[in-house]
Amino acid sequence: MRRGLGASLLAGAAIAALWHWYTRETLLRGTATVHLQSEHEHFHLHVDLPSAMEIEPGDTLIIETMPEVAGETHGEITYTSPVRVHKASWLRRNVIKRSSIIEISELVEHP
Amino acid sequence: MEVMPDLNSTTRHALQEAILQPRFYTTDFDEVDKLRIAHMQEEFAWMMREFERDYNRNHFVRNDEFLADFDDMPARQAFIEFLERSCTAEFSGCLLYAEMYKHLHDPILRATFKYMSRDEGRHAGFLNKTMADLNVALNLRVLQTRKRYTHFKPKFIFYATYLSEKIGYARYITIYRHLERNPQYMIHPIFKWFEQWCNDEYRHGEFFALLMRSQPELLQGGNVRWIRFFLLAVYATMYLNDASRASFYAAMGLNWRDYDQKVIRLCNEIVTQVFPVSLPIDNPQFYRNLDACVAYNSQIAALAGRTDPLAQAQKTRLRAAIATRLYATYQLTPIPTTAANIWQGLPNFPIYRTSTAA
Ligand SMILES: [Fe+2]
Ligand SMILES: [Fe+2]
């Protein structure tokens, strides 16, 4: 009985540790060049990150500033903006790398 | 490009926010960068020059027809959703191709991806502006966060993107030809732009076909199983999605099922240009299975919103039934590509010929 409880506690602790590892993120800050065009001729938003900030699976990129353009620009706007990259843990990165085939419907939908 | 007057929205419809949920992908760019294309350099250079010509540079110019009042157009909300989905897909393609050209070193591949990104951004802009006409505003702030980049192996990107470009062509041209014959169903002028627009998509697909041909291992051995998997994934995704959008197709005078089957037939013919197999769409079991999946899917949709254990169990059973049907479809003997059924190309569409390229 006591041994069973101990094993359950141990398993619980292991799952919690794994979860903690999985969800742990490292924050990188930098400055990026943003190219934004949102109008009839073209619609794009490209971000040139500093070379030390390579995006990997599971990461999240946040562009901190966005110009006030009410949805529409006149020509392409190029500006620098602080950016944050929330780096996924090694575990999450590898899980995503190996399991993304299940999200295949995202890749195949193109008009 | 011609400057159009600003369209002051006079619509009676309330301002709506466009729902754009672009996808963000990474891949193994170093692996793509290592691809050897030197043995087909001529053909790749020819392809790059095709993009350089920019056949559609002056195509996406709006005319007065876009100034009409679309308040009472048929299936207005379904049309807006179509624009949102299309704009999302074009924008995602624009980003993916831009990432490719940023990471690669081969000048021909870099330039080609850059031109394809240009085309997709242009398509996205055209859709974006059409949404604005309908008082659907784009909130650029939703693009500030690029959440949780996912990852696909390069070969998966090649198979899937090739297919999405070709099926994109087949979808647009089928709508265009239908509306050409039945102009009374032209619910919006944007469809008049589809003929040349879809040539861009066809051309993008040609590039991926060339890329795969240059790496023969992608088209042989165990990879043939992946090809069959991707063919089915693309056809089934479209079939299930379109089944739930029947009213939109009906507004254009189309029966979604006939339309999808026509599109799948055309795409299945085109893919023989590069794939060693295509799917047995004339095997009666093929659509029997896909139609069963549609029925299961609509039963799942009917259970939406219910969270009780019985509904959950039913949903699980229905999802398992869909998976079983799809697996059975995957197992159907594919059609080998032969000299008799290989795709001959589109009439009047430029194709590479050694003699003319020299
Ligand atoms: Fe496109
Ligand atoms: Fe495309």
Coordinates of C-alpha atoms and ligand atoms in Angstrom, one line a residue:
Chain A
M1 CA 0.0 0.0 0.0
R2 CA 2.7 2.4 1.1
R3 CA 4.9 1.2 -1.8
G4 CA 2.0 1.9 -4.2
L5 CA 1.6 5.4 -2.8
G6 CA 5.3 6.1 -3.2
A7 CA 5.3 4.9 -6.8
S8 CA 2.3 7.1 -7.6
L9 CA 4.0 10.1 -6.0
L10 CA 7.2 9.4 -7.9
A11 CA 5.3 9.1 -11.2
G12 CA 3.4 12.3 -10.4
A13 CA 6.7 14.1 -9.6
A14 CA 8.2 12.8 -12.9
I15 CA 5.2 14.0 -14.9
A16 CA 5.4 17.4 -13.2
A17 CA 9.1 17.7 -13.9
L18 CA 8.6 16.7 -17.5
W19 CA 5.8 19.2 -17.9
H20 CA 7.9 21.9 -16.4
W21 CA 10.8 21.0 -18.8
Y22 CA 8.4 20.9 -21.7
T23 CA 6.8 24.3 -21.0
R24 CA 10.0 26.1 -20.0
E25 CA 10.8 29.0 -22.3
T26 CA 13.9 31.2 -22.6
L27 CA 13.3 34.8 -23.6
L28 CA 15.5 36.5 -26.2
R29 CA 15.3 40.2 -27.0
G30 CA 16.6 42.0 -30.0
T31 CA 15.9 44.5 -32.7
A32 CA 14.5 43.4 -36.1
T33 CA 13.8 45.2 -39.4
V34 CA 10.1 44.9 -40.3
H35 CA 8.8 45.3 -43.9
L36 CA 5.1 45.8 -43.9
Q37 CA 2.8 46.4 -46.9
S38 CA -0.9 46.1 -46.6
E39 CA -2.7 47.4 -49.6
H40 CA -4.3 46.3 -52.8
E41 CA -1.0 45.9 -54.6
H42 CA 0.6 43.7 -52.0
F43 CA 0.2 42.4 -48.6
H44 CA 3.2 41.1 -46.6
L45 CA 4.9 41.4 -43.3
H46 CA 8.5 40.2 -43.4
V47 CA 10.7 40.3 -40.3
D48 CA 14.5 40.3 -40.7
L49 CA 15.8 39.0 -37.3
P50 CA 19.3 39.5 -36.1
S51 CA 21.4 36.4 -37.0
A52 CA 21.6 35.3 -33.4
M53 CA 17.8 35.0 -33.2
E54 CA 17.1 32.0 -35.4
I55 CA 13.5 30.7 -35.1
E56 CA 13.1 27.1 -34.3
P57 CA 10.0 24.8 -34.0
G58 CA 7.8 25.8 -31.0
D59 CA 9.2 29.3 -30.7
T60 CA 7.0 32.4 -30.6
L61 CA 8.0 35.7 -32.1
I62 CA 6.5 38.9 -30.9
I63 CA 7.0 42.1 -32.9
E64 CA 6.7 44.8 -30.3
T65 CA 5.7 47.8 -32.4
M66 CA 3.3 48.1 -35.2
P67 CA 2.6 51.4 -37.0
E68 CA -0.8 53.0 -36.7
V69 CA -2.0 52.5 -40.3
A70 CA -5.7 51.4 -39.8
G71 CA -5.2 48.2 -41.7
E72 CA -3.8 49.9 -44.8
T73 CA -0.4 51.3 -45.8
H74 CA 0.6 53.4 -48.7
G75 CA 3.5 51.5 -50.2
E76 CA 5.9 49.4 -48.1
I77 CA 6.9 50.6 -44.7
T78 CA 10.3 49.5 -43.4
Y79 CA 11.0 50.1 -39.7
T80 CA 13.0 48.7 -36.8
S81 CA 11.2 47.2 -33.9
P82 CA 12.2 45.5 -30.7
V83 CA 11.3 41.8 -30.9
R84 CA 11.0 39.0 -28.4
V85 CA 11.5 35.4 -29.2
H86 CA 10.2 32.9 -26.7
K87 CA 12.4 30.0 -27.3
A88 CA 10.7 26.6 -26.7
S89 CA 12.4 24.0 -24.6
W90 CA 14.5 21.3 -26.2
L91 CA 11.8 18.8 -25.4
R92 CA 9.0 20.9 -26.9
R93 CA 11.1 21.6 -30.0
N94 CA 11.7 18.0 -30.6
V95 CA 8.1 16.9 -29.9
I96 CA 6.9 19.5 -32.5
K97 CA 9.6 18.4 -35.0
R98 CA 8.5 14.8 -34.8
S99 CA 4.8 15.3 -34.6
S100 CA 3.9 18.1 -36.9
I101 CA 2.7 15.7 -39.6
I102 CA -0.6 15.6 -37.6
E103 CA -1.0 19.3 -38.5
I104 CA -0.7 18.5 -42.2
S105 CA -4.1 20.0 -43.0
E106 CA -2.6 23.4 -42.2
L107 CA 0.0 22.9 -44.9
V108 CA -2.3 21.6 -47.6
E109 CA -4.9 24.4 -47.5
H110 CA -4.1 26.8 -50.3
P111 CA -6.7 28.4 -52.5
Chain B
M1 CA -0.3 50.1 -61.2
E2 CA -3.3 52.3 -61.8
V3 CA -4.5 54.2 -58.8
M4 CA -8.0 53.5 -57.8
P5 CA -10.2 56.0 -56.0
D6 CA -10.5 55.3 -52.3
L7 CA -13.6 53.3 -51.6
N8 CA -15.5 55.0 -48.9
S9 CA -17.5 52.2 -47.4
T10 CA -21.2 52.9 -47.7
T11 CA -22.3 49.5 -46.8
R12 CA -25.2 48.9 -44.4
H13 CA -23.3 46.1 -42.8
A14 CA -21.5 46.7 -39.6
L15 CA -17.7 46.8 -39.6
Q16 CA -16.3 43.4 -39.2
E17 CA -12.8 42.3 -38.3
A18 CA -11.1 40.0 -40.8
I19 CA -10.0 36.7 -39.2
L20 CA -6.5 36.0 -40.5
Q21 CA -4.7 33.1 -38.8
P22 CA -1.6 32.6 -40.9
R23 CA 0.6 29.6 -40.2
F24 CA 4.2 29.9 -39.4
Y25 CA 6.5 27.1 -40.5
T26 CA 10.1 26.3 -40.1
T27 CA 11.9 23.6 -42.0
D28 CA 15.4 22.3 -42.2
F29 CA 16.7 25.2 -44.3
D30 CA 20.3 23.7 -44.3
E31 CA 19.0 20.6 -45.9
V32 CA 17.2 22.6 -48.6
D33 CA 20.3 24.6 -49.1
K34 CA 22.3 21.4 -49.7
L35 CA 20.0 20.3 -52.6
R36 CA 22.1 19.9 -55.7
I37 CA 20.4 21.3 -58.8
A38 CA 23.5 21.9 -61.0
H39 CA 22.7 18.9 -63.2
M40 CA 19.5 20.7 -64.2
Q41 CA 20.8 24.2 -64.0
E42 CA 19.4 25.1 -67.5
E43 CA 15.9 24.1 -66.6
F44 CA 16.0 25.9 -63.2
A45 CA 17.4 29.1 -64.9
W46 CA 14.6 28.9 -67.5
M47 CA 12.0 28.6 -64.7
M48 CA 13.5 31.5 -62.8
R49 CA 13.3 33.6 -66.0
E50 CA 9.6 32.7 -66.4
F51 CA 9.0 34.2 -62.9
E52 CA 11.1 37.2 -63.8
R53 CA 8.8 37.9 -66.8
D54 CA 6.1 38.6 -64.2
Y55 CA 3.2 37.7 -66.5
N56 CA 0.7 39.1 -64.1
R57 CA 2.4 42.3 -63.2
N58 CA -0.5 44.3 -64.6
H59 CA -3.3 41.8 -64.0
F60 CA -4.4 42.6 -60.4
V61 CA -5.8 46.1 -61.3
R62 CA -9.2 46.7 -60.0
N63 CA -11.9 48.3 -62.2
D64 CA -15.2 50.0 -61.6
E65 CA -17.0 46.7 -61.0
F66 CA -15.4 46.6 -57.6
L67 CA -17.1 49.9 -56.7
A68 CA -20.6 48.3 -56.9
D69 CA -22.7 47.8 -53.9
F70 CA -22.3 44.3 -52.5
D71 CA -24.6 44.7 -49.6
D72 CA -27.2 42.3 -51.0
M73 CA -24.9 39.9 -52.8
P74 CA -25.8 36.2 -52.4
A75 CA -24.0 34.3 -49.7
R76 CA -22.2 37.5 -48.5
Q77 CA -21.0 36.1 -45.2
A78 CA -19.8 32.8 -46.9
F79 CA -18.0 34.9 -49.5
I80 CA -16.3 36.9 -46.7
E81 CA -15.1 33.7 -45.1
F82 CA -13.9 32.5 -48.5
L83 CA -11.9 35.7 -48.8
E84 CA -10.5 35.4 -45.3
R85 CA -9.4 31.8 -45.8
S86 CA -7.9 32.6 -49.2
C87 CA -6.1 35.7 -47.9
T88 CA -4.7 33.6 -45.0
A89 CA -3.4 31.0 -47.3
E90 CA -1.9 33.5 -49.8
F91 CA -0.2 35.4 -46.9
S92 CA 1.1 32.1 -45.4
G93 CA 2.6 31.1 -48.8
C94 CA 4.1 34.6 -49.1
L95 CA 5.9 34.2 -45.7
L96 CA 7.0 30.6 -46.3
Y97 CA 8.6 31.4 -49.7
A98 CA 10.2 34.5 -48.2
E99 CA 11.7 32.4 -45.4
M100 CA 13.1 30.1 -48.1
Y101 CA 14.8 32.9 -50.1
K102 CA 16.2 34.4 -46.9
H103 CA 17.8 31.1 -45.9
L104 CA 19.1 29.7 -49.2
H105 CA 22.3 30.5 -51.0
D106 CA 21.8 29.2 -54.5
P107 CA 21.0 32.4 -56.5
I108 CA 18.5 30.7 -58.8
L109 CA 16.6 29.1 -56.0
R110 CA 16.7 32.4 -54.0
A111 CA 15.4 34.4 -56.9
T112 CA 12.6 31.9 -57.7
F113 CA 11.4 31.8 -54.1
K114 CA 11.5 35.6 -54.0
Y115 CA 9.3 35.8 -57.2
M116 CA 6.9 33.3 -55.8
S117 CA 6.6 35.2 -52.5
R118 CA 6.0 38.4 -54.6
D119 CA 3.1 36.6 -56.4
E120 CA 1.5 35.3 -53.2
G121 CA 1.8 38.7 -51.5
R122 CA 0.1 40.2 -54.5
H123 CA -2.7 37.7 -54.4
A124 CA -3.1 38.4 -50.6
G125 CA -3.3 42.1 -51.3
F126 CA -6.0 41.7 -53.9
L127 CA -8.1 39.7 -51.5
N128 CA -7.3 42.0 -48.6
K129 CA -8.7 45.0 -50.6
T130 CA -11.8 43.1 -51.6
M131 CA -12.5 42.4 -48.0
A132 CA -12.1 46.1 -47.2
D133 CA -14.8 46.9 -49.8
L134 CA -17.1 44.7 -47.9
N135 CA -16.4 46.6 -44.7
V136 CA -14.2 43.8 -43.3
A137 CA -11.2 45.5 -41.7
L138 CA -7.8 43.9 -41.2
N139 CA -6.4 44.4 -37.7
L140 CA -2.7 44.2 -38.3
R141 CA -2.1 43.8 -34.6
V142 CA -3.1 40.1 -34.9
L143 CA 0.0 39.7 -37.0
Q144 CA 2.3 41.0 -34.3
T145 CA 2.6 37.6 -32.6
R146 CA 3.8 34.6 -34.6
K147 CA 2.8 31.9 -32.2
R148 CA 4.4 28.5 -32.0
Y149 CA 6.2 27.9 -35.2
T150 CA 5.7 24.4 -36.4
H151 CA 8.1 22.3 -38.4
F152 CA 7.8 20.2 -41.6
K153 CA 10.6 18.3 -43.2
P154 CA 11.6 19.8 -46.5
K155 CA 10.2 16.9 -48.5
F156 CA 6.9 17.3 -46.8
I157 CA 6.9 20.9 -47.7
F158 CA 7.7 20.1 -51.3
Y159 CA 4.9 17.4 -51.7
A160 CA 2.3 19.5 -49.8
T161 CA 3.1 22.8 -51.4
Y162 CA 3.3 21.3 -54.9
L163 CA -0.1 19.8 -54.4
S164 CA -1.7 22.9 -52.8
E165 CA -0.5 25.0 -55.8
K166 CA -1.8 22.5 -58.3
I167 CA -5.1 22.0 -56.6
G168 CA -5.3 25.8 -56.1
Y169 CA -5.0 26.1 -59.9
A170 CA -7.6 23.4 -60.4
R171 CA -10.1 25.1 -58.0
Y172 CA -9.7 28.5 -59.5
I173 CA -9.9 27.5 -63.1
T174 CA -12.9 25.3 -62.5
I175 CA -14.8 28.2 -60.9
Y176 CA -13.7 30.5 -63.6
R177 CA -14.8 28.2 -66.5
H178 CA -18.1 27.5 -64.7
L179 CA -18.8 31.2 -64.3
E180 CA -17.8 31.9 -67.9
R181 CA -20.5 29.5 -69.0
N182 CA -23.0 30.7 -66.4
P183 CA -22.4 34.4 -65.9
Q184 CA -25.7 34.8 -64.0
Y185 CA -23.9 33.2 -61.0
M186 CA -21.0 35.8 -61.0
I187 CA -21.7 36.9 -57.5
H188 CA -18.6 39.1 -57.3
P189 CA -16.2 40.5 -60.0
I190 CA -13.1 39.0 -58.3
F191 CA -13.8 35.7 -60.0
K192 CA -13.2 37.3 -63.4
W193 CA -9.5 37.6 -62.3
F194 CA -9.2 33.9 -61.6
E195 CA -8.0 32.7 -65.0
Q196 CA -4.7 34.5 -65.0
W197 CA -4.4 34.4 -61.3
C198 CA -4.5 30.6 -61.3
N199 CA -1.7 30.6 -63.9
D200 CA 0.5 31.9 -61.1
E201 CA -0.4 29.0 -58.9
Y202 CA 0.1 26.6 -61.8
R203 CA 3.6 28.1 -62.4
H204 CA 4.5 27.8 -58.7
G205 CA 3.5 24.1 -58.9
E206 CA 5.7 23.8 -62.0
F207 CA 8.7 24.9 -60.0
F208 CA 8.1 22.4 -57.2
A209 CA 7.6 19.7 -59.9
L210 CA 11.0 20.6 -61.2
L211 CA 12.5 20.6 -57.8
M212 CA 11.2 17.1 -57.1
R213 CA 12.4 15.9 -60.5
S214 CA 15.9 17.1 -59.7
Q215 CA 15.9 15.0 -56.5
P216 CA 14.8 11.6 -57.9
E217 CA 14.9 9.9 -54.5
L218 CA 11.9 12.0 -53.5
L219 CA 9.8 10.2 -56.2
Q220 CA 10.9 6.6 -55.5
G221 CA 11.0 3.8 -53.0
G222 CA 9.4 4.5 -49.6
N223 CA 8.7 8.1 -50.6
V224 CA 5.9 6.8 -52.9
R225 CA 4.0 6.0 -49.8
W226 CA 4.4 9.6 -48.7
I227 CA 3.2 10.8 -52.1
R228 CA 0.0 8.7 -51.7
F229 CA -0.4 10.0 -48.2
F230 CA -0.2 13.7 -49.3
L231 CA -2.4 13.2 -52.3
L232 CA -5.1 11.7 -50.1
A233 CA -4.5 14.4 -47.4
V234 CA -5.0 17.2 -49.9
Y235 CA -8.1 15.7 -51.6
A236 CA -9.8 14.6 -48.4
T237 CA -9.1 18.0 -46.6
M238 CA -10.7 19.8 -49.5
Y239 CA -13.6 17.4 -49.8
L240 CA -14.5 17.6 -46.1
N241 CA -14.1 21.4 -45.9
D242 CA -16.1 22.1 -49.0
A243 CA -18.9 19.8 -47.9
S244 CA -19.5 22.2 -45.0
R245 CA -19.6 25.1 -47.4
A246 CA -22.2 23.8 -49.7
S247 CA -24.3 27.0 -49.6
F248 CA -21.4 29.1 -50.8
Y249 CA -21.0 26.9 -53.9
A250 CA -24.7 26.8 -54.4
A251 CA -24.8 30.6 -54.6
M252 CA -22.4 30.3 -57.5
G253 CA -24.6 27.6 -59.1
L254 CA -22.3 24.8 -58.2
N255 CA -23.0 21.6 -56.5
W256 CA -20.0 21.3 -54.1
R257 CA -19.6 17.6 -54.6
D258 CA -19.6 17.8 -58.4
Y259 CA -17.2 20.7 -58.2
D260 CA -14.8 18.9 -55.8
Q261 CA -14.8 15.8 -57.9
K262 CA -14.0 17.8 -61.0
V263 CA -11.2 19.6 -59.2
I264 CA -9.8 16.3 -57.8
R265 CA -9.9 14.7 -61.3
L266 CA -8.0 17.6 -62.9
C267 CA -5.4 17.7 -60.1
N268 CA -5.0 13.9 -60.2
E269 CA -4.3 14.2 -63.9
I270 CA -1.8 17.1 -63.4
V271 CA 0.2 15.3 -60.7
T272 CA 1.2 12.5 -63.2
Q273 CA 3.6 15.1 -64.5
V274 CA 5.9 14.3 -61.6
F275 CA 4.5 11.6 -59.3
P276 CA 4.9 8.0 -60.2
V277 CA 1.4 7.2 -59.0
S278 CA -2.0 9.0 -58.7
L279 CA -5.0 8.0 -56.7
P280 CA -7.7 5.6 -58.0
I281 CA -10.5 8.1 -58.1
D282 CA -12.6 6.0 -60.5
N283 CA -12.6 3.1 -58.1
P284 CA -16.2 3.3 -56.6
Q285 CA -14.8 2.7 -53.2
F286 CA -12.8 6.0 -53.3
Y287 CA -15.8 8.3 -53.2
R288 CA -17.9 5.9 -51.2
N289 CA -15.2 6.3 -48.5
L290 CA -14.9 10.1 -48.8
D291 CA -18.7 10.5 -48.8
A292 CA -18.9 8.3 -45.6
C293 CA -16.3 10.7 -44.1
V294 CA -18.4 13.6 -45.0
A295 CA -21.4 12.0 -43.3
Y296 CA -19.4 11.2 -40.1
N297 CA -18.0 14.8 -40.1
S298 CA -21.5 16.3 -40.3
Q299 CA -22.6 14.1 -37.4
I300 CA -19.6 15.4 -35.4
A301 CA -20.6 19.0 -36.4
A302 CA -24.1 18.3 -35.1
L303 CA -22.6 17.3 -31.7
A304 CA -20.7 20.6 -31.5
G305 CA -21.2 22.4 -28.2
R306 CA -22.1 19.2 -26.3
T307 CA -19.6 18.2 -23.7
D308 CA -21.4 15.4 -22.0
P309 CA -19.6 12.1 -21.9
L310 CA -22.1 10.4 -24.3
A311 CA -21.4 13.1 -26.9
Q312 CA -17.7 12.9 -26.3
A313 CA -17.8 9.1 -26.8
Q314 CA -19.8 9.5 -30.0
K315 CA -17.4 12.1 -31.4
T316 CA -14.5 9.7 -30.7
R317 CA -16.3 6.9 -32.4
L318 CA -17.0 9.1 -35.4
R319 CA -13.4 10.3 -35.6
A320 CA -12.2 6.7 -35.5
A321 CA -14.7 5.9 -38.3
I322 CA -13.2 8.7 -40.4
A323 CA -9.7 7.5 -39.8
T324 CA -10.6 3.9 -40.7
R325 CA -12.3 5.1 -44.0
L326 CA -9.3 7.3 -44.9
Y327 CA -6.9 4.4 -44.2
A328 CA -9.0 2.1 -46.4
T329 CA -8.8 4.8 -49.1
Y330 CA -5.1 5.1 -48.7
Q331 CA -4.8 1.3 -49.2
L332 CA -6.6 1.3 -52.5
T333 CA -4.2 0.3 -55.3
P334 CA -2.9 3.6 -56.9
I335 CA -2.8 4.3 -60.6
P336 CA 0.8 4.0 -62.0
T337 CA 1.9 6.9 -64.2
T338 CA 2.5 5.6 -67.7
A339 CA 3.3 7.1 -71.1
A340 CA -0.5 6.8 -71.8
N341 CA -1.8 8.8 -68.9
I342 CA 1.1 11.2 -68.2
W343 CA 0.0 14.9 -68.1
Q344 CA 0.9 16.7 -71.3
G345 CA 0.9 20.3 -69.9
L346 CA -1.6 23.1 -70.4
P347 CA -2.2 24.3 -73.9
N348 CA -0.5 27.7 -74.4
F349 CA 1.3 27.5 -71.1
P350 CA 5.1 27.9 -71.6
I351 CA 7.0 24.7 -70.9
Y352 CA 10.7 24.1 -70.9
R353 CA 12.1 22.6 -74.1
T354 CA 15.8 21.9 -74.5
S355 CA 15.8 23.2 -78.1
T356 CA 14.1 26.5 -77.3
A357 CA 16.1 27.0 -74.1
A358 CA 19.5 26.7 -75.9
Ligands
FE1 FE -1.4 32.5 -54.7
FE2 FE 0.9 29.9 -55.3

